GROMACS .gro file of C-alpha atoms in nm:
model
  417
    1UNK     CA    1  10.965   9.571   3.721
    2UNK     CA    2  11.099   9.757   3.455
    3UNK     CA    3  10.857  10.024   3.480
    4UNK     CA    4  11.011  10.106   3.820
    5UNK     CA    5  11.372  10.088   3.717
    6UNK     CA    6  11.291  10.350   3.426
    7UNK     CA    7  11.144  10.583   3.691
    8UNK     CA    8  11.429  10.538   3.950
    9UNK     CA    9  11.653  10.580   3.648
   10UNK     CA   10  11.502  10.892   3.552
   11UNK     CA   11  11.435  11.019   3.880
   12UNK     CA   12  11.813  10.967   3.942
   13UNK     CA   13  11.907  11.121   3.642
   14UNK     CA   14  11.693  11.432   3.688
   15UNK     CA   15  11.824  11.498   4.056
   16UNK     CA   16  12.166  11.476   3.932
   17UNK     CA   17  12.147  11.742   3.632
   18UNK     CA   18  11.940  11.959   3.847
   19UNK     CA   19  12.185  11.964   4.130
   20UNK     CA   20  12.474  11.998   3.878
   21UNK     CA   21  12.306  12.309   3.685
   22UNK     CA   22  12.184  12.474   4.024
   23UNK     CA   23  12.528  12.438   4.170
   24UNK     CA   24  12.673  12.572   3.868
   25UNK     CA   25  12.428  12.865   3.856
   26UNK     CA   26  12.483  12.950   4.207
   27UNK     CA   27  12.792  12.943   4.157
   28UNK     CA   28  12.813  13.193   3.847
   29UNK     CA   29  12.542  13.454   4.084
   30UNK     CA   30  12.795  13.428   4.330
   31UNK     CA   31  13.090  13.472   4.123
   32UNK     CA   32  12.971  13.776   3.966
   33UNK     CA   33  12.851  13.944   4.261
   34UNK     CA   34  13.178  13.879   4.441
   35UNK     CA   35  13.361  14.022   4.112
   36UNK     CA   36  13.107  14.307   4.140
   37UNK     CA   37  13.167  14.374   4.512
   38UNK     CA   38  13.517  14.357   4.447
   39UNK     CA   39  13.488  14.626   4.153
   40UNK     CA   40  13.326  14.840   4.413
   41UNK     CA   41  13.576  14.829   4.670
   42UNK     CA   42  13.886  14.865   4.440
   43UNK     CA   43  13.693  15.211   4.335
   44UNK     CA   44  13.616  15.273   4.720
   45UNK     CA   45  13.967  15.250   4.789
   46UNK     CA   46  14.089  15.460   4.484
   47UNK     CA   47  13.852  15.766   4.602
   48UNK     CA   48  13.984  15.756   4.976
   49UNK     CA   49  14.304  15.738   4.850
   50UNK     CA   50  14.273  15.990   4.596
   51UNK     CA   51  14.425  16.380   4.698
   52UNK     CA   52  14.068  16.559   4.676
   53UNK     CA   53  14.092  16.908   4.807
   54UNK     CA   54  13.720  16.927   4.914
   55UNK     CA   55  13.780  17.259   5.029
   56UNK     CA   56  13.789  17.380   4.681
   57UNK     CA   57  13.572  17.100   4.568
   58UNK     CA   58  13.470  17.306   4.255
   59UNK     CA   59  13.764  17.078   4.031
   60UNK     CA   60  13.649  16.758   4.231
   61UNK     CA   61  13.541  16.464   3.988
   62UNK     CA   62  13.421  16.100   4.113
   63UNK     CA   63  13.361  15.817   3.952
   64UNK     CA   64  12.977  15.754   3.882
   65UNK     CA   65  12.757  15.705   4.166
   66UNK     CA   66  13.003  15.756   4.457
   67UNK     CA   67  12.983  15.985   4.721
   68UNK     CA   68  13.272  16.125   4.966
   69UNK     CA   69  13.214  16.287   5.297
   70UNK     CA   70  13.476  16.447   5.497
   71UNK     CA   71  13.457  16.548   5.831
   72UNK     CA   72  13.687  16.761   6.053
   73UNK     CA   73  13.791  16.795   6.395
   74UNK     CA   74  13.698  17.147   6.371
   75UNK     CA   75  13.332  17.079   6.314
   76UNK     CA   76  13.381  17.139   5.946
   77UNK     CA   77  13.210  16.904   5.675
   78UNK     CA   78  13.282  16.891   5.297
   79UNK     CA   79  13.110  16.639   5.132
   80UNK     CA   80  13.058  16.549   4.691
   81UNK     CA   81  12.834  16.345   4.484
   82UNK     CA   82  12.510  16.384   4.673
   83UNK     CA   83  12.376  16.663   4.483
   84UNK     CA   84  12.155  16.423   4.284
   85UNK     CA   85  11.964  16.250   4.608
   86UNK     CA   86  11.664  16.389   4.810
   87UNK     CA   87  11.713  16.637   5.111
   88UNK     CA   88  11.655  16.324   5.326
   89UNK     CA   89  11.867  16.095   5.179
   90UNK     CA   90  12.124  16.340   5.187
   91UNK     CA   91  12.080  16.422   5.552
   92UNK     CA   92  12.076  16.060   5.628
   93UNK     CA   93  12.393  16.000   5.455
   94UNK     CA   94  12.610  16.303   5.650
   95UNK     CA   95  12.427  16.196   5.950
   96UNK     CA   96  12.605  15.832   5.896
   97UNK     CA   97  12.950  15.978   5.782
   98UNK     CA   98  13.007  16.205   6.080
   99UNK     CA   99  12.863  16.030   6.361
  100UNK     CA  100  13.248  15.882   6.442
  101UNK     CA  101  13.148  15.546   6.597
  102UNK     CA  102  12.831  15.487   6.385
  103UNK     CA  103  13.032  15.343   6.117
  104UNK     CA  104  13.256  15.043   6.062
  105UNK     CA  105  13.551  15.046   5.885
  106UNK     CA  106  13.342  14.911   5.566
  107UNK     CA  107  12.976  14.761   5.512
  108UNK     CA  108  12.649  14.855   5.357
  109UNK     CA  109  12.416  15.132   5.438
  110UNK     CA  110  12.083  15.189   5.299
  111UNK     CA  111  11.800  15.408   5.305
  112UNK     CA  112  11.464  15.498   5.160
  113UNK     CA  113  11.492  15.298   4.814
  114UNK     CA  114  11.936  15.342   4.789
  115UNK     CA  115  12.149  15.108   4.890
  116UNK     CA  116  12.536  15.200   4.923
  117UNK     CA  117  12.868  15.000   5.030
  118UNK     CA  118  13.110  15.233   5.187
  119UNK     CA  119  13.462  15.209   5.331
  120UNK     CA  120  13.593  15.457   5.585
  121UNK     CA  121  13.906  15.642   5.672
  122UNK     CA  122  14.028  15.783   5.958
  123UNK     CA  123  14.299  16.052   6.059
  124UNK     CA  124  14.364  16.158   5.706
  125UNK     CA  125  14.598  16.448   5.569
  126UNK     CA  126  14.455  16.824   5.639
  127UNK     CA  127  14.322  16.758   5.966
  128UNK     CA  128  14.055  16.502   5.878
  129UNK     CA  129  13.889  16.346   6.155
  130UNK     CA  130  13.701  16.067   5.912
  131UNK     CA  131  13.682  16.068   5.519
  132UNK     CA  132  13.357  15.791   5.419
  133UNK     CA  133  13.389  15.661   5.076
  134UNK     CA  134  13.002  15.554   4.935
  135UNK     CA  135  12.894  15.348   4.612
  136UNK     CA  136  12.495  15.347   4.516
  137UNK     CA  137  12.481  15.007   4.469
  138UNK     CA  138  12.131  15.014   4.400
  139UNK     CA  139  12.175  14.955   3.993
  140UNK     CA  140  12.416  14.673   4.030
  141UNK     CA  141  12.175  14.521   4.324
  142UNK     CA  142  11.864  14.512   4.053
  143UNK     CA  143  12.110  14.418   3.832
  144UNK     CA  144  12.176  14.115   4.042
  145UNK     CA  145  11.833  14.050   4.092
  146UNK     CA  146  11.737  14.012   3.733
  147UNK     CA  147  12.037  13.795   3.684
  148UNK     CA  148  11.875  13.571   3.969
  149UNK     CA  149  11.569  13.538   3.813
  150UNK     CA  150  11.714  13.499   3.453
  151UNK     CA  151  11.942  13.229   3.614
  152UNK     CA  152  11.635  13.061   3.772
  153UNK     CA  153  11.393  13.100   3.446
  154UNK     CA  154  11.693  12.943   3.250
  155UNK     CA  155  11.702  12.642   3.563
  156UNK     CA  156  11.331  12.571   3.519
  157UNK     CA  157  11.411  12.532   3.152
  158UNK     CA  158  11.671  12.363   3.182
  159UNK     CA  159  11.501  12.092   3.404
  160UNK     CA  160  11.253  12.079   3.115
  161UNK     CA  161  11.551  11.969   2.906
  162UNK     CA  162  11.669  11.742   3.172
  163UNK     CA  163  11.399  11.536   3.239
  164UNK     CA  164  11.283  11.450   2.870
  165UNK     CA  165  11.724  11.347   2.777
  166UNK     CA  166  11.647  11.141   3.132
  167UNK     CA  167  11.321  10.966   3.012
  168UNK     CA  168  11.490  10.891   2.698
  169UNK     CA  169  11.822  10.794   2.839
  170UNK     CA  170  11.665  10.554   3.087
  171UNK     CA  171  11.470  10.431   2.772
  172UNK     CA  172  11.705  10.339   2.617
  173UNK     CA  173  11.918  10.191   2.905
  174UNK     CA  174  11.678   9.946   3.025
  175UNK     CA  175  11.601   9.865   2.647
  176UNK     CA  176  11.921   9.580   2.617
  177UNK     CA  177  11.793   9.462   2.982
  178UNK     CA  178  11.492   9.375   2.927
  179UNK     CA  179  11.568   9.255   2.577
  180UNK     CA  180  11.771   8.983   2.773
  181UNK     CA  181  11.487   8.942   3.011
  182UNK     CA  182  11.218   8.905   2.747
  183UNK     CA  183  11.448   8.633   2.575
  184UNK     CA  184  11.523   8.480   2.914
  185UNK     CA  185  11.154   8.478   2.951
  186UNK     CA  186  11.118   8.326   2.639
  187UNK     CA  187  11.416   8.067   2.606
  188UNK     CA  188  11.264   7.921   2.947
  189UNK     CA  189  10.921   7.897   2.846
  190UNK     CA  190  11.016   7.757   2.516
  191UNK     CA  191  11.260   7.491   2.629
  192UNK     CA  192  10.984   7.411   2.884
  193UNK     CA  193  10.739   7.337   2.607
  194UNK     CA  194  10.979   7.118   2.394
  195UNK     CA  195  11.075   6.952   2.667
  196UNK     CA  196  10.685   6.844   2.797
  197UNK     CA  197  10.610   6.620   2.507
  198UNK     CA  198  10.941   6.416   2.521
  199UNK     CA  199  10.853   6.384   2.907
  200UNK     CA  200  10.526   6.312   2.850
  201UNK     CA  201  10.628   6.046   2.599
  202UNK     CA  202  10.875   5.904   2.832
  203UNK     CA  203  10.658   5.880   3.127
  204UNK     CA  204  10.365   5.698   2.927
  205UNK     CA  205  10.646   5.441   2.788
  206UNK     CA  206  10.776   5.405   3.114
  207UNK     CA  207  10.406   5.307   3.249
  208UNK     CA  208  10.329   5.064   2.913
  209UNK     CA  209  10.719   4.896   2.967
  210UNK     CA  210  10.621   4.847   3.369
  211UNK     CA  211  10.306   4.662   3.230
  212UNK     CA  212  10.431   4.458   2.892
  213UNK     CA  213  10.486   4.120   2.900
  214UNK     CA  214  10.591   4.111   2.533
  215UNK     CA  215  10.996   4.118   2.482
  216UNK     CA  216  10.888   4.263   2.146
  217UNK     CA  217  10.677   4.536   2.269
  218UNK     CA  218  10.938   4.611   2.602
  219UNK     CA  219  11.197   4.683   2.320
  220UNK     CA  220  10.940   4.903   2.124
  221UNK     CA  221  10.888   5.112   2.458
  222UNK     CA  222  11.231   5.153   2.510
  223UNK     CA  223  11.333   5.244   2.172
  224UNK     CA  224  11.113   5.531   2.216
  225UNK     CA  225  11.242   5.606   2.590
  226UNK     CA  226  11.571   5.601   2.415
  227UNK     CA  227  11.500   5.826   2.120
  228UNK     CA  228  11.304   6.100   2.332
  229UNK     CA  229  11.592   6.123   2.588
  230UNK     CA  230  11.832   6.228   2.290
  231UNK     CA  231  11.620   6.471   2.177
  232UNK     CA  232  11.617   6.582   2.532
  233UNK     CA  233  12.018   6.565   2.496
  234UNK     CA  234  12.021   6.758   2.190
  235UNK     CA  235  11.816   7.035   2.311
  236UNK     CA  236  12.010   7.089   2.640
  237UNK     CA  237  12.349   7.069   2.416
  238UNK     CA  238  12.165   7.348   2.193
  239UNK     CA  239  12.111   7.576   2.450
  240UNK     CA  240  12.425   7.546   2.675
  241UNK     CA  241  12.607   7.612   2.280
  242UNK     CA  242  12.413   7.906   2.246
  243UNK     CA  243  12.417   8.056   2.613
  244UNK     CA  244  12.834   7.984   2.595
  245UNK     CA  245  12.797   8.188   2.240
  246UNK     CA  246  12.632   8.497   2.387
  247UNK     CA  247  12.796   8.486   2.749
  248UNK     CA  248  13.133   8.527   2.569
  249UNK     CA  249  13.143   8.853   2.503
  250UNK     CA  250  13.547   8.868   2.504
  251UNK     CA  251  13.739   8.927   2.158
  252UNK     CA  252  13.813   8.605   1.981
  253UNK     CA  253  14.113   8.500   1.868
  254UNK     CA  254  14.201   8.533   1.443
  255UNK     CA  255  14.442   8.411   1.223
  256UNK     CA  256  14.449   8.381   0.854
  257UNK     CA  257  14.208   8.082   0.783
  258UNK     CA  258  14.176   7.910   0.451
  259UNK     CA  259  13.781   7.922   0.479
  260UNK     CA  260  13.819   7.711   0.099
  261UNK     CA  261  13.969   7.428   0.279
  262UNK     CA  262  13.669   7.417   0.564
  263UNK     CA  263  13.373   7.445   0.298
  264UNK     CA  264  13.554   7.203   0.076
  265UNK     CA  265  13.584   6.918   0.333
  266UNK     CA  266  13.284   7.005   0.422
  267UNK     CA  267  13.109   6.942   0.122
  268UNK     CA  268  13.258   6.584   0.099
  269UNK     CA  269  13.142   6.517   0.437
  270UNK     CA  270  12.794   6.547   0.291
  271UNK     CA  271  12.766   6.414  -0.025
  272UNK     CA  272  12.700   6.075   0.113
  273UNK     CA  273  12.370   6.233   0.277
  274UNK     CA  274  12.318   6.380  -0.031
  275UNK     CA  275  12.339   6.043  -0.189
  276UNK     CA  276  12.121   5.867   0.084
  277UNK     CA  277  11.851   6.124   0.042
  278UNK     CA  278  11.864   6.166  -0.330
  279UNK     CA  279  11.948   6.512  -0.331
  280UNK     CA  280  12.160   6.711  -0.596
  281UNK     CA  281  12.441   6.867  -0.404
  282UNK     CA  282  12.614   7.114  -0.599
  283UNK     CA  283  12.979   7.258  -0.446
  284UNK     CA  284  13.082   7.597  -0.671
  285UNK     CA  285  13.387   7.701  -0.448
  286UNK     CA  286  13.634   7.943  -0.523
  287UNK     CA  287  13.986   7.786  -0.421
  288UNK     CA  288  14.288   7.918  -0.153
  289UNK     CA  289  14.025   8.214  -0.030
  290UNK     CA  290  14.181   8.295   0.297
  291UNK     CA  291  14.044   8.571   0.557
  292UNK     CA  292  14.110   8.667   0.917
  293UNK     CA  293  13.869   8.415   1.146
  294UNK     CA  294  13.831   8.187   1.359
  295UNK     CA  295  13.915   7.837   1.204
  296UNK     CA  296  13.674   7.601   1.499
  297UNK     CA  297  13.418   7.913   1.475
  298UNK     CA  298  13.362   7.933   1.084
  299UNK     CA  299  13.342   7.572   1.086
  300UNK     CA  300  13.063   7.525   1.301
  301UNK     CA  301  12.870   7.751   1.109
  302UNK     CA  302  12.921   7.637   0.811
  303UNK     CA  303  12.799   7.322   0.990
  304UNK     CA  304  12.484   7.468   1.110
  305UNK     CA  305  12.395   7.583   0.762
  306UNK     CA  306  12.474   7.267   0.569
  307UNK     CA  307  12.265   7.079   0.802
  308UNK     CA  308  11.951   7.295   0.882
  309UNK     CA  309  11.958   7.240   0.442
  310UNK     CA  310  12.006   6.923   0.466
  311UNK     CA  311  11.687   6.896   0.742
  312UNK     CA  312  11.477   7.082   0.525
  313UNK     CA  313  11.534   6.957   0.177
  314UNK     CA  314  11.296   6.698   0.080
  315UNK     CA  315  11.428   6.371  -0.157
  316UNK     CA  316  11.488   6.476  -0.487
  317UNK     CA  317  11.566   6.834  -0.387
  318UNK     CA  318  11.831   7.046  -0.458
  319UNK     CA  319  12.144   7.256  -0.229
  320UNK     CA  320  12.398   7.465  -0.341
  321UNK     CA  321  12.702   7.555  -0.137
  322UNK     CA  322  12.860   7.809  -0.319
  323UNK     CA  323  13.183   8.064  -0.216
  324UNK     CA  324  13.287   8.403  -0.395
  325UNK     CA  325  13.456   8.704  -0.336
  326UNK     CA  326  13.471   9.076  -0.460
  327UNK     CA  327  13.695   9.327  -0.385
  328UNK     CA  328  13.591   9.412  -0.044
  329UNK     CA  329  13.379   9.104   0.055
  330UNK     CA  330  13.399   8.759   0.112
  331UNK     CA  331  13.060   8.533   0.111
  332UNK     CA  332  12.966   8.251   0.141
  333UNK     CA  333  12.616   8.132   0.067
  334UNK     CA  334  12.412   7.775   0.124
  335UNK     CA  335  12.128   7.714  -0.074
  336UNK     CA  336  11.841   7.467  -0.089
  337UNK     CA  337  11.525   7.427  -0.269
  338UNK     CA  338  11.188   7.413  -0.009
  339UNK     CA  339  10.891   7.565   0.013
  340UNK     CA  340  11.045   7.906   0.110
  341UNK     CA  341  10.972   8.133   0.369
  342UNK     CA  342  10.733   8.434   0.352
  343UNK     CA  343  10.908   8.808   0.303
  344UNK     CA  344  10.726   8.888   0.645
  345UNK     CA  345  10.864   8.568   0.823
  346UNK     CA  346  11.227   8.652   0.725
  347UNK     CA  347  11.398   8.872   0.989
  348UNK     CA  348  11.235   8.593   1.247
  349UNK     CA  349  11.445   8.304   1.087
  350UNK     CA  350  11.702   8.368   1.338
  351UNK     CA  351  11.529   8.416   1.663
  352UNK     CA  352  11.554   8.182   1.952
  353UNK     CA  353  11.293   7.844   1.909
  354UNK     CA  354  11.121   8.022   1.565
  355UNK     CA  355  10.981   7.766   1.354
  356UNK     CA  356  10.897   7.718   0.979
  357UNK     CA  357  10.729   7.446   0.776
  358UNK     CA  358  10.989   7.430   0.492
  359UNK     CA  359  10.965   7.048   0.486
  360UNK     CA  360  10.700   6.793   0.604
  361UNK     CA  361  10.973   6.532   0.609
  362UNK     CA  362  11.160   6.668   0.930
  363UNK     CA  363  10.799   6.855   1.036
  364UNK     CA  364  10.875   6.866   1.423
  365UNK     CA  365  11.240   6.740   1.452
  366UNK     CA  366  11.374   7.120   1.498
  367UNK     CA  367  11.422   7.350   1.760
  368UNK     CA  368  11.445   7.607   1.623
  369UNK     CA  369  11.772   7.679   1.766
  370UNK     CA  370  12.030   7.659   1.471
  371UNK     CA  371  12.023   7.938   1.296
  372UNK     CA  372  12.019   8.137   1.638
  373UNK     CA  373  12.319   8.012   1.690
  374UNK     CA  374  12.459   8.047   1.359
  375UNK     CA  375  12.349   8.423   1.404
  376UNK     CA  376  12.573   8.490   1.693
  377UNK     CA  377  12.891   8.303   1.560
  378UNK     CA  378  12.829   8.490   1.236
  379UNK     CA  379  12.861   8.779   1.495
  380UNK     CA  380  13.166   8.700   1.640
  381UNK     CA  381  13.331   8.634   1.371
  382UNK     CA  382  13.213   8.983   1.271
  383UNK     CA  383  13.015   8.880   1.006
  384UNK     CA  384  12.677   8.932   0.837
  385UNK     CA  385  12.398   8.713   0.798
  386UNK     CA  386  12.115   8.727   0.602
  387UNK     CA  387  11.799   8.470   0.462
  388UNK     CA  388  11.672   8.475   0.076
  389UNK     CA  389  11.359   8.326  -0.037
  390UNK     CA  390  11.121   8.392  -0.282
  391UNK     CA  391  10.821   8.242  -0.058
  392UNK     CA  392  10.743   7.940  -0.297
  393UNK     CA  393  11.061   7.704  -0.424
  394UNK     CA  394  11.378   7.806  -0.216
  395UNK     CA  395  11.591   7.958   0.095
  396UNK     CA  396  11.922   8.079   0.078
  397UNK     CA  397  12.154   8.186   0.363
  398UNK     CA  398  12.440   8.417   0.307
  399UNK     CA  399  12.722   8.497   0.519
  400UNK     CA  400  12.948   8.812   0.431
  401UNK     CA  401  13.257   8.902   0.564
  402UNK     CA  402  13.402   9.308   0.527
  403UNK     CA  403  13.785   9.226   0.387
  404UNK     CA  404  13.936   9.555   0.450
  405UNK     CA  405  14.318   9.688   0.256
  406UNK     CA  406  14.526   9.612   0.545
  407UNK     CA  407  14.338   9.255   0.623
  408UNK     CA  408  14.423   9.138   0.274
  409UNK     CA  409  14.755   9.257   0.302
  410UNK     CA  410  14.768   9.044   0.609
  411UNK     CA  411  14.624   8.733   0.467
  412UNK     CA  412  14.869   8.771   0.172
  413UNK     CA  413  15.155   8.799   0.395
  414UNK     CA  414  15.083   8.458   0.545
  415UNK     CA  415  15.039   8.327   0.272
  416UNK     CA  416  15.391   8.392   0.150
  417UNK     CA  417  15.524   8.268   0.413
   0.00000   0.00000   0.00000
């Protein structure tokens, strides 16, 4: 499919340039030759204007490669310029000039290898019965023709050009498109697969409930019914979060948020987790740091973060959630002791359904949809994401936000007030 929208693509792209660059070399050959013919009449027009007394043609001088012929009604004929051609050429060209209704007014004559334009005059000053005016236009007309077949050699190079930019171009067009496809692809197969065993449970509960006789065991089988249509729930809420996250690709709305606040109720939120699951939770925030976000936004991905540590920190373990600032960032960073993630595995941490085996406790309880989502709210709220791990003992996942001059001007302003 998308091997046939790169070639349409292409092909499109390649019939446009190459009608653009023929039509604007056609129209530069034409251009110049029409400034060329135009050149040659004005010069035409000065000679059979011009007061040349023929008669005494010894002081005569024209302009290079034209020719005058004048012929009288007294049979006489006084003619300059042709001493340079053959006999025949010359007796072709008086032949032409004094046969009176042989020539137009103006128009090209040629013969042998020479090719003129002329203009004519008739009835002239003196008793002229027709003065002809010629140009040997056979220089500029090889000229012409060696600017055609420049023009055309450039045109084939040209294309050249043209159709690797268009192979490229359409490259890297299609490239976002079938990124999207590939994850639509993916996000469909995935949520297919995590949603077969819960099915599967709940249709083999169903069957054993339809059967028991046991009050005991009926509650068992619907307990389970019960749990595997939440996770069902929690999937579906997962990915209509996420698909509203990347849909929305409309500027948010910002204010000066006291992200201090958030992470501190935050942390107090979770200590009693902490407490239920034995695990040292550590809070080193730095107080009344306030940036331009997204108050509901930076929440829930603070949230995210807390809990995916929470999920993967075994009893006894450790997470940090700490908050500093320098002079031209702002980050905030949750940390939690596991069993880390390779070097190799990190830049895959926050793709759609990825997995990782940070703790057996909560082995299969994820889907690997959190941090996705974390990802593109960290995005929105124009702000960078990373993972940390050494591989062996911990993760850590900082978020940094770019405070520029004028937004900390801004921030302090509202704060004054």
């Amino acid at each position: 499919m998308f091997k046939d929208l790169k070639r349409k693509l292409t092909a499109t792209f390649v019939l446009t340039g190459f009608m653009f660059i023929a039509l604007l070399f056609v129209v530069v050959y034409l251009v110049t030759s029409y400034n060329t013919t135009q050149k040659i009449d004005d010069i035409l027009d000065q000679v059979l204007d011009g007061e040349l007394n023929l008669q005494s043609a010894g002081g005569t001088v024209l302009p290079s490669g034209c020719i005058i012929v004048e012929s009288y009604y007294n049979g006489d004929v006084f003619y300059a310029g042709l001493e340079e051609y053959p006999a025949e050429v010359k007796a072709e060209i008086l032949t032409f000039a004094t046969t009176p209704k042989k020539a137009k007014s103006e128009g090209t004559f040629d013969v042998d290898d020479y090719y003129f334009r002329y203009k004519k005059s008739t009835a002239f000053e003196g008793g002229g019965a027709q003065r002809v005016a010629f140009f040997d236009t056979s220089f500029t007309d090889e000229l012409k023709f060696h600017l055609g077949n420049n023009l055309v050699i450039i045109l084939l190079c040209s294309m050249a050009i043209v159709v690797f930019v268009s192979v490229k171009l359409a490259d890297r067009i299609v490239q976002p498109t079938q990124r999207a496809w590939k994850k639509q692809t993916e996000l469909v197969a995935n949520a297919s697969h995590e949603l077969k065993t819960p099915i599967a449970i709940i249709n083999a509960n169903a069957g054993a409930l339809e059967n028991a006789t046991d009050p005991a065991d009926c509650k068992k089988w619907i307990k389970n019914i019960t749990d595997q249509s939440e996770r069902m729930s929690a999937l579906i809420s997962d990915m209509v979060k996420l698909a509203k996250y990347e849909a929305d690709t409309g500027e948010i709305s910002t204010e000066p948020v006291c992200i201090s606040e958030i992470l501190d109720g935050l942390g107090l939120t979770y200590e009693a987790n902490a407490f239920e699951k034995n695990i040292d939770f550590e809070c080193t925030i730095k107080p009344d740091v306030v940036i331009k976000s997204n108050a509901k936004l930076f929440e829930e991905l603070a949230y995210i973060l807390l809990d995916n540590a929470f999920k993967y920190t075994n009893e006894g373990g450790k997470i940090e959630l700490l908050l500093k600032t320098d002079k031209k960032h702002v980050v905030f960073t949750v940390q939690n002791t596991c069993s880390g993630i390779k070097e190799e595995d990190l830049p895959k941490i926050f793709d759609r359904f990825y997995k990782c085996d940070l703790s057996h406790e909560n082995s299969g309880k994820s889907f690997g949809l959190g941090l996705s989502i974390a990802k593109t709210i960290a995005t929105k709220l124009n702000g960078v994401i990373s993972a940390v791990s050494d591989g062996k003992s911990y993760l850590a996942m900082n978020v940094s936000f770019k405070q520029t001059a004028k937004d900390a001007k801004d921030v302090k302003d509202a704060k004054s007030n």
